[in-house]
Amino acid sequence: MIVPQHTPYDPVRLWPAGSFFGRLVLNIKSQPTSWLAMSTHIELLNHAEHLARKKGMNGFSYADLSLAVGIQKASIHHHFPKKADLALAVIERYAANFFDQLDAIRSKALDPDTELKNYVAIYRAALMGGEGMCLCVAYASERESHSQPVRAALKAFHVRNIDWLAPLFVTRDEATSCLACVEGAQVLAHGTGEIFYFDHATCGLRATRSA
């Protein structure tokens, strides 16, 4: 089974030049203090992702982030002028890492049930022991408060999930139901603070297409 791990991010590899963070990478690299600024930038993203997965983006402020990172709020605005910019950069990075993990699973040419088991394991690990959720599950719960670019990224994340799951099932509807089950199980586990609810809700998931 693939066990998801927190790994260092290579910003040049993960973000295309046209994305918000891709443009920022190119801008920062042109400055004399580029990689020092990049370090602060990634630290901001790390803390913002952690807080968003526990509380949602609406559950913390730039003041909270400044305390966590140890910089002034004005410095955060230099990196992310608006909170919507921060939210977009966080989801772009999260999605890139998430689908890197799915690509790694598929590259092993495993049988469908094992692929599905590893997929569920990624969502289980994202629960942070019941204290957090997959970032995109957290974002979905407050969708109406997000900017249009963030909503588009959130939709793309879920559609791409279904695309990845589809080969494991006979119909695309089954793949969609699987995603709904896994994300709903996350909400249940997070709401109760008990991860075993996730396990109980997902234990019956089986691929319906044979290897």
Tab-separated table of C-alpha atoms in Angstrom:
chain	number	residue	atom	x	y	z
A	1	MET	CA	0.000	0.000	0.000
A	2	ILE	CA	1.233	3.490	-0.762
A	3	VAL	CA	1.370	5.556	2.424
A	4	PRO	CA	0.953	9.272	1.634
A	5	GLN	CA	3.778	11.368	3.013
A	6	HIS	CA	4.406	15.066	3.290
A	7	THR	CA	7.195	15.708	0.824
A	8	PRO	CA	9.056	18.883	-0.134
A	9	TYR	CA	7.506	20.758	-3.027
A	10	ASP	CA	9.397	21.811	-6.116
A	11	PRO	CA	7.511	24.980	-7.154
A	12	VAL	CA	8.953	25.079	-10.665
A	13	ARG	CA	7.775	21.515	-11.358
A	14	LEU	CA	4.371	21.684	-9.703
A	15	TRP	CA	2.901	24.901	-11.067
A	16	PRO	CA	2.481	25.725	-14.757
A	17	ALA	CA	3.630	29.197	-15.784
A	18	GLY	CA	0.042	30.344	-16.354
A	19	SER	CA	-1.190	29.529	-12.838
A	20	PHE	CA	-1.201	32.067	-10.026
A	21	PHE	CA	1.661	30.443	-8.187
A	22	GLY	CA	3.550	29.708	-11.410
A	23	ARG	CA	3.588	33.414	-12.239
A	24	LEU	CA	4.713	34.175	-8.704
A	25	VAL	CA	7.579	31.672	-8.941
A	26	LEU	CA	8.852	33.356	-12.086
A	27	ASN	CA	8.568	36.772	-10.463
A	28	ILE	CA	10.352	35.748	-7.259
A	29	LYS	CA	13.145	33.999	-9.139
A	30	SER	CA	13.949	37.287	-10.889
A	31	GLN	CA	14.632	39.032	-7.576
A	32	PRO	CA	18.013	39.079	-5.753
A	33	THR	CA	16.520	37.528	-2.601
A	34	SER	CA	14.431	35.080	-4.587
A	35	TRP	CA	14.882	31.850	-2.640
A	36	LEU	CA	14.633	33.498	0.771
A	37	ALA	CA	11.302	34.948	-0.342
A	38	MET	CA	10.331	31.556	-1.743
A	39	SER	CA	11.044	29.928	1.618
A	40	THR	CA	8.704	32.362	3.369
A	41	HIS	CA	6.139	31.880	0.634
A	42	ILE	CA	6.099	28.114	1.010
A	43	GLU	CA	5.986	28.397	4.794
A	44	LEU	CA	2.888	30.567	4.418
A	45	LEU	CA	1.331	27.979	2.120
A	46	ASN	CA	2.187	25.148	4.517
A	47	HIS	CA	0.551	26.879	7.490
A	48	ALA	CA	-2.437	28.061	5.457
A	49	GLU	CA	-3.080	24.541	4.174
A	50	HIS	CA	-2.832	23.097	7.679
A	51	LEU	CA	-5.244	25.675	9.092
A	52	ALA	CA	-7.659	25.342	6.172
A	53	ARG	CA	-7.807	21.582	6.535
A	54	LYS	CA	-8.628	21.923	10.231
A	55	LYS	CA	-10.851	25.014	10.234
A	56	GLY	CA	-11.625	25.923	6.634
A	57	MET	CA	-10.285	29.058	4.945
A	58	ASN	CA	-12.912	31.100	6.786
A	59	GLY	CA	-11.688	29.761	10.115
A	60	PHE	CA	-8.454	31.744	10.254
A	61	SER	CA	-7.215	35.222	9.430
A	62	TYR	CA	-3.984	36.780	8.230
A	63	ALA	CA	-3.394	37.692	11.890
A	64	ASP	CA	-3.447	33.971	12.765
A	65	LEU	CA	-1.105	33.251	9.880
A	66	SER	CA	1.312	35.996	10.890
A	67	LEU	CA	1.557	34.497	14.383
A	68	ALA	CA	2.124	31.004	13.003
A	69	VAL	CA	4.857	32.073	10.581
A	70	GLY	CA	6.343	34.892	12.649
A	71	ILE	CA	6.021	37.735	10.130
A	72	GLN	CA	3.941	40.904	9.919
A	73	LYS	CA	0.529	40.887	8.266
A	74	ALA	CA	1.824	43.420	5.744
A	75	SER	CA	4.422	40.863	4.658
A	76	ILE	CA	1.697	38.298	4.015
A	77	HIS	CA	-0.128	40.801	1.816
A	78	HIS	CA	3.100	41.214	-0.156
A	79	HIS	CA	2.956	37.499	-1.009
A	80	PHE	CA	-0.837	37.212	-1.250
A	81	PRO	CA	-2.577	40.580	-1.702
A	82	LYS	CA	-6.002	39.008	-1.079
A	83	LYS	CA	-7.051	35.951	0.842
A	84	ALA	CA	-8.602	34.659	-2.380
A	85	ASP	CA	-5.089	34.642	-3.878
A	86	LEU	CA	-3.884	32.564	-0.950
A	87	ALA	CA	-6.818	30.159	-1.256
A	88	LEU	CA	-6.109	29.635	-4.950
A	89	ALA	CA	-2.383	29.022	-4.468
A	90	VAL	CA	-3.110	26.531	-1.672
A	91	ILE	CA	-5.567	24.477	-3.717
A	92	GLU	CA	-3.338	24.517	-6.815
A	93	ARG	CA	-0.443	23.128	-4.804
A	94	TYR	CA	-2.593	20.597	-2.963
A	95	ALA	CA	-4.140	19.279	-6.176
A	96	ALA	CA	-0.735	18.933	-7.857
A	97	ASN	CA	0.593	16.859	-4.969
A	98	PHE	CA	-2.605	14.807	-4.694
A	99	PHE	CA	-2.575	13.784	-8.343
A	100	ASP	CA	1.145	13.030	-8.184
A	101	GLN	CA	0.169	10.389	-5.616
A	102	LEU	CA	-2.568	9.022	-7.871
A	103	ASP	CA	-0.149	8.883	-10.812
A	104	ALA	CA	2.258	6.902	-8.627
A	105	ILE	CA	-0.484	4.394	-7.788
A	106	ARG	CA	-1.523	3.929	-11.409
A	107	SER	CA	2.067	3.565	-12.627
A	108	LYS	CA	2.379	0.354	-10.608
A	109	ALA	CA	-0.277	-1.401	-12.749
A	110	LEU	CA	-2.007	-2.858	-9.706
A	111	ASP	CA	-5.295	-4.733	-9.757
A	112	PRO	CA	-8.410	-2.511	-9.465
A	113	ASP	CA	-9.206	-3.401	-5.848
A	114	THR	CA	-5.651	-2.604	-4.736
A	115	GLU	CA	-5.715	0.696	-6.618
A	116	LEU	CA	-8.976	1.572	-4.885
A	117	LYS	CA	-7.582	0.541	-1.503
A	118	ASN	CA	-4.599	2.867	-2.013
A	119	TYR	CA	-6.910	5.658	-3.148
A	120	VAL	CA	-8.980	5.374	0.031
A	121	ALA	CA	-5.748	5.340	2.063
A	122	ILE	CA	-4.860	8.804	0.727
A	123	TYR	CA	-8.155	10.202	1.970
A	124	ARG	CA	-7.764	8.425	5.290
A	125	ALA	CA	-4.311	9.916	5.821
A	126	ALA	CA	-5.707	13.368	5.008
A	127	LEU	CA	-7.935	13.127	8.102
A	128	MET	CA	-4.937	13.927	10.304
A	129	GLY	CA	-6.215	11.508	12.926
A	130	GLY	CA	-9.703	13.008	12.788
A	131	GLU	CA	-8.510	16.577	13.335
A	132	GLY	CA	-8.576	17.642	9.673
A	133	MET	CA	-9.884	16.833	6.210
A	134	CYS	CA	-8.792	16.706	2.614
A	135	LEU	CA	-8.328	20.348	1.641
A	136	CYS	CA	-10.906	20.097	-1.134
A	137	VAL	CA	-13.511	18.611	1.196
A	138	ALA	CA	-12.926	21.568	3.522
A	139	TYR	CA	-13.168	23.987	0.596
A	140	ALA	CA	-16.381	22.372	-0.650
A	141	SER	CA	-18.068	23.003	2.700
A	142	GLU	CA	-17.592	26.752	2.230
A	143	ARG	CA	-17.790	26.912	-1.570
A	144	GLU	CA	-20.071	29.944	-1.735
A	145	SER	CA	-17.519	32.103	0.065
A	146	HIS	CA	-14.721	31.302	-2.399
A	147	SER	CA	-13.761	33.247	-5.501
A	148	GLN	CA	-14.697	32.003	-8.964
A	149	PRO	CA	-11.122	30.821	-9.740
A	150	VAL	CA	-11.083	28.777	-6.524
A	151	ARG	CA	-14.499	27.282	-7.332
A	152	ALA	CA	-13.227	26.346	-10.782
A	153	ALA	CA	-10.145	24.681	-9.266
A	154	LEU	CA	-12.361	22.831	-6.778
A	155	LYS	CA	-14.616	21.547	-9.551
A	156	ALA	CA	-11.602	20.487	-11.623
A	157	PHE	CA	-10.219	18.575	-8.632
A	158	HIS	CA	-13.398	16.547	-8.261
A	159	VAL	CA	-13.887	15.917	-11.975
A	160	ARG	CA	-10.295	14.715	-12.269
A	161	ASN	CA	-10.871	12.416	-9.283
A	162	ILE	CA	-13.825	10.817	-11.056
A	163	ASP	CA	-11.767	10.513	-14.246
A	164	TRP	CA	-9.099	8.623	-12.288
A	165	LEU	CA	-11.627	6.363	-10.566
A	166	ALA	CA	-13.653	5.583	-13.703
A	167	PRO	CA	-11.406	2.748	-15.010
A	168	LEU	CA	-11.980	0.876	-11.737
A	169	PHE	CA	-15.733	0.681	-12.244
A	170	VAL	CA	-18.163	-0.479	-14.890
A	171	THR	CA	-19.942	2.889	-15.041
A	172	ARG	CA	-18.926	6.471	-14.380
A	173	ASP	CA	-21.878	6.765	-11.999
A	174	GLU	CA	-20.218	4.145	-9.780
A	175	ALA	CA	-16.985	6.157	-9.793
A	176	THR	CA	-18.940	9.266	-8.792
A	177	SER	CA	-20.658	7.350	-5.976
A	178	CYS	CA	-17.277	6.149	-4.748
A	179	LEU	CA	-15.950	9.700	-4.515
A	180	ALA	CA	-19.120	10.823	-2.723
A	181	CYS	CA	-18.728	7.945	-0.248
A	182	VAL	CA	-15.090	8.710	0.529
A	183	GLU	CA	-15.607	12.446	0.930
A	184	GLY	CA	-18.792	11.954	2.933
A	185	ALA	CA	-16.919	9.538	5.185
A	186	GLN	CA	-14.343	12.260	5.771
A	187	VAL	CA	-17.030	14.705	6.865
A	188	LEU	CA	-18.455	12.100	9.249
A	189	ALA	CA	-15.059	11.286	10.762
A	190	HIS	CA	-14.128	14.948	11.118
A	191	GLY	CA	-17.513	15.845	12.574
A	192	THR	CA	-17.227	13.172	15.246
A	193	GLY	CA	-13.469	13.379	15.720
A	194	GLU	CA	-13.402	9.594	15.383
A	195	ILE	CA	-11.508	8.161	12.412
A	196	PHE	CA	-13.122	4.727	12.753
A	197	TYR	CA	-16.297	6.186	11.228
A	198	PHE	CA	-14.337	6.729	8.028
A	199	ASP	CA	-13.198	3.112	8.085
A	200	HIS	CA	-16.733	1.823	8.686
A	201	ALA	CA	-18.189	3.963	5.902
A	202	THR	CA	-15.593	2.940	3.295
A	203	CYS	CA	-14.970	-0.715	4.206
A	204	GLY	CA	-17.497	-1.959	1.652
A	205	LEU	CA	-16.032	-0.135	-1.341
A	206	ARG	CA	-15.026	-2.530	-4.099
A	207	ALA	CA	-13.958	-2.015	-7.681
A	208	THR	CA	-16.518	-3.514	-10.087
A	209	ARG	CA	-14.204	-3.885	-13.073
A	210	SER	CA	-11.882	-6.887	-13.051
A	211	ALA	CA	-8.171	-6.545	-13.744
